Short mmCIF file of C-alpha atoms and ligand atoms in Angstrom, two decimals:
data_model
loop_
_atom_site.label_atom_id
_atom_site.label_comp_id
_atom_site.label_asym_id
_atom_site.label_seq_id
_atom_site.Cartn_x
_atom_site.Cartn_y
_atom_site.Cartn_z
CA MET A 1 0.18 0.09 -0.23
CA VAL A 2 1.72 2.58 -1.13
CA GLY A 3 1.59 5.63 0.85
CA ALA A 4 0.00 3.74 3.77
CA SER A 5 2.05 0.45 4.26
CA THR A 6 5.77 0.91 5.95
CA LEU A 7 8.64 -1.93 6.06
CA GLU A 8 7.71 -2.47 9.64
CA MET A 9 4.39 -3.21 8.64
CA ALA A 10 5.51 -5.96 6.28
CA ALA A 11 7.81 -7.75 8.92
CA ALA A 12 5.18 -7.73 11.46
CA VAL A 13 2.84 -9.42 8.98
CA THR A 14 5.60 -11.96 7.53
CA ASN A 15 6.74 -12.86 11.29
CA ALA A 16 2.98 -13.16 12.61
CA GLY A 17 2.79 -16.01 9.63
CA GLY A 18 1.25 -13.68 7.00
CA LEU A 19 2.91 -12.69 3.84
CA GLY A 20 4.22 -9.06 4.41
CA SER A 21 4.44 -6.65 1.00
CA ILE A 22 6.68 -4.06 -0.29
CA GLY A 23 4.49 -1.35 -1.84
CA ALA A 24 7.06 -0.15 -4.10
CA GLY A 25 5.05 1.48 -7.07
CA ALA A 26 6.78 4.87 -6.19
CA MET A 27 9.98 3.57 -5.62
CA ALA A 28 13.01 4.70 -6.67
CA PRO A 29 15.17 1.56 -8.55
CA ALA A 30 17.83 1.65 -5.93
CA ASP A 31 15.36 1.39 -3.39
CA ILE A 32 13.66 -1.79 -4.44
CA GLU A 33 16.76 -3.39 -4.32
CA SER A 34 17.88 -2.06 -0.81
CA GLU A 35 14.42 -2.56 0.89
CA SER A 36 13.89 -6.25 -0.13
CA GLY A 37 17.21 -7.05 1.43
CA ARG A 38 16.23 -5.32 4.48
CA LEU A 39 12.91 -7.27 4.47
CA ARG A 40 15.16 -10.69 3.90
CA ALA A 41 16.88 -9.86 6.69
CA GLU A 42 14.79 -8.84 9.18
CA THR A 43 12.09 -11.95 8.84
CA GLY A 44 14.46 -14.39 7.21
CA GLY A 45 10.43 -15.52 5.71
CA ALA A 46 7.88 -15.14 2.51
CA PHE A 47 7.35 -11.52 1.72
CA GLY A 48 6.29 -9.79 -1.39
CA VAL A 49 6.83 -6.75 -3.55
CA ASN A 50 4.12 -5.02 -5.61
CA LEU A 51 4.78 -2.90 -8.51
CA PHE A 52 3.01 -0.35 -10.89
CA ILE A 53 2.77 -1.13 -14.59
CA LEU A 54 2.90 1.94 -16.25
CA PRO A 55 3.70 3.14 -19.61
CA PRO A 56 6.19 6.22 -19.44
CA ALA A 57 3.87 9.50 -19.39
CA ARG A 58 4.48 12.06 -22.23
CA PRO A 59 1.51 14.68 -20.74
CA THR A 60 1.50 18.01 -23.47
CA ALA A 61 3.02 21.07 -21.46
CA ALA A 62 -0.80 22.63 -22.35
CA ASP A 63 -2.54 20.16 -20.84
CA VAL A 64 -0.30 19.79 -17.68
CA ASP A 65 -1.06 23.69 -17.56
CA VAL A 66 -4.74 23.60 -17.41
CA ALA A 67 -4.41 20.94 -14.88
CA ILE A 68 -2.47 22.85 -12.68
CA GLU A 69 -4.86 26.15 -13.22
CA ARG A 70 -7.50 23.66 -12.11
CA LEU A 71 -5.77 22.82 -9.05
CA ARG A 72 -4.64 26.54 -8.23
CA PRO A 73 -7.53 27.39 -6.13
CA TRP A 74 -6.72 23.73 -4.25
CA TYR A 75 -3.06 25.08 -3.52
CA GLU A 76 -3.76 28.71 -2.71
CA ALA A 77 -6.29 28.40 -0.20
CA ARG A 78 -4.18 26.75 1.67
CA GLY A 79 -1.05 28.69 1.42
CA LEU A 80 0.34 26.69 -0.20
CA ASP A 81 2.74 27.10 -3.42
CA VAL A 82 1.48 26.24 -6.72
CA PRO A 83 3.69 23.36 -8.30
CA ALA A 84 5.49 24.46 -11.78
CA ALA A 85 5.18 21.23 -14.30
CA PRO A 86 7.33 18.69 -12.99
CA ASN A 87 10.00 17.10 -15.22
CA ASP A 88 9.00 13.09 -14.22
CA TYR A 89 6.01 11.89 -13.25
CA ALA A 90 6.42 8.53 -11.99
CA PRO A 91 9.54 6.00 -11.78
CA ASP A 92 10.46 4.38 -14.62
CA PHE A 93 8.81 0.89 -15.03
CA ALA A 94 11.64 -0.44 -16.82
CA ALA A 95 13.84 0.18 -14.52
CA GLN A 96 12.30 -0.85 -11.44
CA PHE A 97 11.42 -4.35 -13.18
CA ALA A 98 15.36 -4.49 -13.79
CA ALA A 99 15.84 -4.10 -10.28
CA LEU A 100 13.18 -6.17 -9.31
CA VAL A 101 14.27 -8.98 -11.19
CA ARG A 102 18.10 -8.31 -9.12
CA ALA A 103 16.30 -8.40 -6.13
CA ALA A 104 14.55 -11.58 -6.84
CA PRO A 105 12.04 -11.83 -4.11
CA PRO A 106 10.09 -14.61 -2.92
CA LEU A 107 6.92 -13.10 -4.68
CA ALA A 108 5.88 -10.14 -7.14
CA SER A 109 2.40 -8.67 -7.01
CA PHE A 110 1.48 -6.53 -9.92
CA THR A 111 -1.26 -3.68 -10.30
CA PHE A 112 -2.66 -1.21 -13.16
CA GLY A 113 -1.29 -3.44 -16.13
CA ILE A 114 0.17 -6.80 -17.21
CA LEU A 115 3.46 -8.06 -17.62
CA THR A 116 4.71 -10.24 -21.26
CA ALA A 117 5.09 -13.63 -21.05
CA GLU A 118 8.75 -13.06 -20.97
CA GLN A 119 8.57 -10.49 -17.96
CA VAL A 120 7.17 -13.28 -16.08
CA ALA A 121 9.35 -15.93 -17.24
CA ALA A 122 12.28 -13.26 -16.51
CA LEU A 123 10.45 -13.51 -12.65
CA LYS A 124 10.09 -17.14 -12.49
CA ALA A 125 14.21 -17.85 -13.64
CA VAL A 126 15.20 -16.24 -10.33
CA GLY A 127 12.87 -18.21 -8.64
CA THR A 128 10.24 -15.18 -8.25
CA LEU A 129 6.58 -16.45 -7.73
CA VAL A 130 4.57 -13.87 -10.37
CA VAL A 131 0.90 -12.32 -8.79
CA GLY A 132 -1.15 -10.75 -10.95
CA THR A 133 -4.02 -8.42 -9.86
CA ALA A 134 -7.45 -8.98 -11.81
CA THR A 135 -10.92 -6.88 -11.22
CA THR A 136 -12.46 -9.22 -13.94
CA VAL A 137 -12.65 -12.51 -15.18
CA ALA A 138 -10.95 -11.73 -18.38
CA GLU A 139 -8.06 -9.96 -16.64
CA ALA A 140 -7.45 -13.45 -14.77
CA ARG A 141 -7.34 -14.70 -18.31
CA ALA A 142 -4.67 -12.80 -19.39
CA TRP A 143 -2.61 -12.89 -16.45
CA ALA A 144 -3.16 -16.72 -16.88
CA ASP A 145 -2.13 -16.41 -20.45
CA VAL A 146 1.11 -14.77 -19.80
CA GLY A 147 2.11 -17.85 -17.05
CA ALA A 148 1.53 -15.83 -13.85
CA ASP A 149 1.74 -18.09 -10.75
CA ALA A 150 -1.36 -17.00 -8.98
CA VAL A 151 -3.86 -14.54 -9.74
CA CYS A 152 -5.44 -11.34 -7.00
CA ALA A 153 -8.84 -11.22 -7.25
CA GLN A 154 -9.56 -7.67 -6.47
CA GLY A 155 -13.34 -6.92 -5.87
CA ALA A 156 -15.29 -3.47 -6.02
CA GLU A 157 -14.97 -3.11 -2.51
CA ALA A 158 -11.42 -2.86 -1.83
CA GLY A 159 -9.75 0.63 -0.82
CA GLY A 160 -7.06 2.68 -3.03
CA HIS A 161 -6.67 2.10 -6.45
CA ARG A 162 -7.44 -1.28 -8.03
CA GLY A 163 -5.81 -3.36 -10.72
CA THR A 164 -8.33 -2.46 -13.66
CA PHE A 165 -6.49 -2.73 -17.20
CA LEU A 166 -8.79 -3.75 -19.84
CA LYS A 167 -11.66 -2.06 -19.79
CA ASP A 168 -13.55 1.07 -18.47
CA VAL A 169 -14.22 1.07 -14.71
CA ASP A 170 -17.89 0.97 -15.31
CA GLU A 171 -17.64 -2.42 -16.21
CA SER A 172 -14.98 -3.82 -13.48
CA LEU A 173 -17.09 -3.28 -10.66
CA VAL A 174 -17.43 -6.90 -9.71
CA GLY A 175 -17.50 -7.73 -6.04
CA THR A 176 -15.16 -9.88 -4.36
CA MET A 177 -17.74 -12.59 -3.56
CA ALA A 178 -18.95 -13.25 -7.26
CA LEU A 179 -15.14 -12.53 -8.21
CA VAL A 180 -13.12 -15.18 -6.33
CA PRO A 181 -14.81 -18.33 -7.74
CA LEU A 182 -15.40 -17.16 -10.97
CA VAL A 183 -11.19 -16.41 -11.12
CA ARG A 184 -10.71 -19.96 -9.32
CA GLN A 185 -13.07 -21.44 -11.94
CA ALA A 186 -11.99 -19.63 -14.76
CA THR A 187 -8.19 -19.71 -14.62
CA GLY A 188 -7.46 -22.75 -12.13
CA LEU A 189 -4.76 -21.03 -10.73
CA PRO A 190 -4.34 -20.08 -6.98
CA VAL A 191 -6.70 -17.27 -6.32
CA ILE A 192 -5.99 -14.52 -3.22
CA ALA A 193 -8.82 -12.85 -2.59
CA ALA A 194 -8.86 -9.13 -1.94
CA GLY A 195 -11.48 -6.66 -1.14
CA GLY A 196 -13.76 -5.91 2.25
CA ILE A 197 -11.89 -8.73 3.87
CA MET A 198 -11.33 -7.07 7.48
CA ASP A 199 -11.13 -9.92 10.25
CA GLY A 200 -11.57 -13.71 10.74
CA ARG A 201 -14.84 -13.63 9.39
CA GLY A 202 -13.90 -12.28 5.93
CA VAL A 203 -10.75 -14.76 5.62
CA ALA A 204 -13.03 -17.73 6.50
CA ALA A 205 -15.39 -16.45 3.92
CA ALA A 206 -12.25 -15.82 1.33
CA LEU A 207 -11.03 -19.79 1.94
CA ALA A 208 -14.68 -20.90 1.57
CA LEU A 209 -14.95 -19.17 -1.79
CA GLY A 210 -12.14 -21.22 -3.28
CA ALA A 211 -9.02 -18.38 -2.14
CA VAL A 212 -5.86 -19.73 -1.08
CA ALA A 213 -5.17 -16.42 1.02
CA ALA A 214 -6.62 -13.09 1.71
CA GLN A 215 -5.24 -9.82 0.90
CA MET A 216 -5.99 -7.22 3.39
CA GLY A 217 -5.06 -3.50 3.02
CA THR A 218 -7.60 -1.59 5.09
CA ALA A 219 -8.09 -3.47 7.75
CA PHE A 220 -4.07 -2.51 8.60
CA LEU A 221 -4.89 1.20 8.17
CA LEU A 222 -5.45 1.79 11.59
CA SER A 223 -2.55 -0.81 12.69
CA ASP A 224 0.85 0.69 14.80
CA GLN A 225 2.75 -0.07 11.78
CA SER A 226 0.46 2.44 9.25
CA ALA A 227 2.39 5.56 7.69
CA VAL A 228 -1.05 7.23 7.21
CA SER A 229 -1.34 10.93 8.41
CA THR A 230 -2.93 12.58 11.50
CA PRO A 231 -6.34 13.78 9.47
CA TRP A 232 -6.48 10.45 7.27
CA ARG A 233 -6.12 8.05 10.74
CA ARG A 234 -9.00 10.51 12.26
CA ALA A 235 -11.10 10.31 9.32
CA ILE A 236 -11.26 6.14 9.50
CA GLU A 237 -11.67 6.70 13.10
CA THR A 238 -15.02 8.75 12.51
CA ALA A 239 -16.00 7.86 9.09
CA PRO A 240 -19.95 7.74 9.07
CA ASP A 241 -21.97 4.71 7.38
CA ASP A 242 -21.01 4.13 4.01
CA PRO A 243 -18.52 6.82 3.61
CA THR A 244 -16.60 5.55 0.26
CA ARG A 245 -16.59 6.77 -3.10
CA LEU A 246 -14.61 6.15 -6.42
CA THR A 247 -12.97 9.07 -7.76
CA ARG A 248 -10.64 10.21 -10.43
CA ALA A 249 -9.73 13.64 -9.00
CA PHE A 250 -7.10 12.80 -7.13
CA SER A 251 -4.93 11.20 -9.27
CA GLY A 252 -6.29 10.46 -12.67
CA ARG A 253 -7.22 6.45 -12.05
CA TYR A 254 -10.42 5.42 -10.40
CA ALA A 255 -9.78 5.14 -6.63
CA ARG A 256 -11.88 4.23 -3.39
CA GLY A 257 -11.57 6.71 -0.41
CA ILE A 258 -13.80 8.21 2.43
CA GLU A 259 -15.27 11.03 0.25
CA ASN A 260 -14.12 14.84 1.17
CA ASP A 261 -14.19 18.01 -0.46
CA PHE A 262 -12.14 17.72 -2.91
CA MET A 263 -13.96 14.60 -3.94
CA ARG A 264 -17.16 16.10 -4.11
CA LEU A 265 -16.67 19.73 -5.59
CA LEU A 266 -14.29 18.07 -8.34
CA ARG A 267 -16.63 14.91 -9.26
CA PRO A 268 -18.21 16.96 -12.51
CA VAL A 269 -14.96 17.42 -13.87
CA GLU A 270 -13.00 14.26 -12.70
CA ARG A 271 -13.15 12.91 -15.91
CA GLU A 272 -10.96 15.76 -17.79
CA VAL A 273 -8.14 15.52 -15.25
CA PRO A 274 -5.10 13.85 -17.04
CA ALA A 275 -4.65 10.26 -16.32
CA TYR A 276 -2.50 8.58 -14.02
CA PRO A 277 0.59 9.28 -13.16
CA VAL A 278 0.06 12.58 -14.11
CA GLN A 279 -2.59 14.02 -11.93
CA ASN A 280 -1.45 12.28 -9.07
CA ARG A 281 2.15 13.87 -9.07
CA LEU A 282 0.27 17.31 -9.87
CA THR A 283 -1.84 17.07 -6.47
CA GLN A 284 1.25 15.31 -4.74
CA ALA A 285 2.36 18.73 -2.95
CA LEU A 286 -1.63 19.65 -2.30
CA ARG A 287 -1.76 16.03 -0.40
CA ALA A 288 1.22 16.26 1.58
CA GLY A 289 0.67 20.19 2.73
CA SER A 290 -2.84 19.56 3.40
CA ALA A 291 -1.74 16.63 5.83
CA LYS A 292 0.62 18.70 7.22
CA LEU A 293 -2.14 21.19 8.18
CA ASP A 294 -4.02 18.56 9.30
CA ASP A 295 -7.11 19.68 6.87
CA PRO A 296 -8.70 16.41 5.42
CA GLU A 297 -10.59 17.78 2.93
CA ALA A 298 -7.82 17.61 0.24
CA ILE A 299 -6.14 14.30 0.63
CA SER A 300 -6.58 11.20 -0.65
CA LEU A 301 -8.33 9.30 2.29
CA TRP A 302 -8.15 5.56 0.42
CA ALA A 303 -10.05 2.90 2.09
CA GLY A 304 -12.34 0.32 1.19
CA GLN A 305 -16.13 -0.24 1.74
CA ALA A 306 -15.85 -2.09 4.94
CA VAL A 307 -13.70 0.72 6.80
CA GLY A 308 -16.04 0.70 9.68
CA LEU A 309 -14.53 -2.76 10.53
CA ALA A 310 -10.72 -1.21 11.10
CA GLU A 311 -9.22 -1.73 14.37
CA ALA A 312 -6.11 -0.23 16.03
CA GLY A 313 -3.62 -2.51 16.93
CA ASP A 314 0.14 -4.31 16.70
CA ALA A 315 -0.07 -5.52 12.75
CA GLY A 316 1.25 -8.91 13.59
CA ALA A 317 -1.14 -9.15 16.33
CA LEU A 318 -3.89 -8.32 14.16
CA VAL A 319 -2.78 -11.15 11.77
CA ARG A 320 -2.60 -13.34 14.64
CA ARG A 321 -6.17 -12.91 15.67
CA TRP A 322 -7.50 -13.14 12.58
CA TRP A 323 -5.95 -16.16 11.83
CA ASP A 324 -7.64 -17.53 15.12
CA GLU A 325 -11.07 -16.06 14.79
CA ALA A 326 -10.95 -17.58 11.09
CA ARG A 327 -10.56 -20.92 12.51
CA ALA A 328 -13.14 -20.43 15.25
CA VAL A 329 -15.34 -19.60 12.63
CA ALA A 330 -14.83 -22.60 10.88
CA ARG A 331 -15.66 -24.76 13.50
CA GLN A 332 -18.54 -23.05 14.09
CA LEU A 333 -19.95 -23.59 10.42
CA ALA A 334 -18.68 -27.37 10.64
CA ALA A 335 -20.45 -27.93 14.03
CA ARG A 336 -24.13 -26.39 12.61
C1 FMN B 401 -4.28 2.98 1.33
C2 FMN B 401 -4.49 1.93 0.21
C3 FMN B 401 -2.88 1.69 -0.87
C4 FMN B 401 -3.12 0.71 -1.73
N1 FMN B 401 -1.77 0.83 -2.34
C5 FMN B 401 -1.75 -0.16 -2.87
C6 FMN B 401 -0.55 -0.41 -3.79
O1 FMN B 401 0.57 0.07 -3.75
N2 FMN B 401 -0.48 -1.65 -4.73
C7 FMN B 401 -1.53 -2.60 -5.24
O2 FMN B 401 -1.24 -3.41 -5.53
N3 FMN B 401 -2.51 -2.38 -4.32
C8 FMN B 401 -2.99 -1.07 -3.32
N4 FMN B 401 -3.54 -1.32 -2.63
C9 FMN B 401 -5.05 -2.24 -2.58
C10 FMN B 401 -4.57 -3.36 -1.72
O3 FMN B 401 -3.50 -4.00 -2.22
C11 FMN B 401 -5.72 -4.27 -1.57
O4 FMN B 401 -6.08 -4.72 -3.33
C12 FMN B 401 -7.02 -4.14 -0.96
O5 FMN B 401 -6.59 -3.07 -0.18
C13 FMN B 401 -7.83 -4.77 -0.58
O6 FMN B 401 -9.23 -4.82 -0.32
P1 FMN B 401 -9.63 -3.76 1.01
O7 FMN B 401 -8.80 -2.21 1.42
O8 FMN B 401 -11.27 -3.66 1.15
O9 FMN B 401 -8.91 -4.53 1.83
C14 FMN B 401 -3.86 -0.19 -1.64
C15 FMN B 401 -5.17 -0.09 -0.87
C16 FMN B 401 -5.39 1.13 -0.17
C17 FMN B 401 -6.20 1.07 1.14
#
């Protein structure tokens, strides 16, 4: 979880018997290698590295100017400097991928796109298991076709950005309950269920649907090892019923978060903002500056639909508790 997870969180999860992951989507290639080395040393066990599959961004200067002008009032209202057009928008995926192959983590997972069969083979050759994120059955089949070892079936409930890469968001909103068994049936691959899983009940449900594992994001946001800012944490703790919406306004790619002024007021023009990663880069200083000002209305409060179930505590203790709960739920069901 870029922006929310930490190496400490990943280590705690792995050391509790789960599989911690480094959110490396925004990392420089050299950091991917060093962070993998650190996590390997701190856990001695299995862990994953997650990357965003993105083509290089080449927006026109005119499009960037329009996007900056649209954001100007949001910066100025907070006394923040309006950014100039940046020189780059996101780390180069090809360089990140080369670093990943050198780091050779036990598992690598990908979102926002799909690898080629050659790239999958290159990771397998260094002993890395390849997991592709799919939000539809067609995306899962595409990952199976390029040779992925497993598919993360990510339902519409999920917080933050999702893996959608084949169709428009409107056609990629399958719920976890439907997606997991469908992906299992379509691909025969091991399936990792994601979206709306917050505790042992959800883990048991995911396994009952045929998943080999549950991937949990929002459930860790209040953990001791989470990097969420103070206003983001408070928004989670005080969220009203049914607080999340999908928005394209912050990043140029649909993502789920707790609704705030930025999401509400930019909704009419959200389809016009430049595609990820351009808009994401242009709002970066606004989000960071607003977090420093303790202002929740212009930061991306990423969270999934089940955010109301998030609990505080040590990430490792949460993992152990969820697994105990899942086993208890399975026993209760067997006794019915
Ligand atoms: C704050 C946040 C950041 C996320 N960042 C990433 C990311 O960098 N890469 C990724 O593959 N998924 C990311 N996700 C999605 C999670 O991997 C996971 O699929 C999702 O959280 C599962 O649904 P849940 O939020 O209901 O648990 C993020 C989710 C959240 C909430």
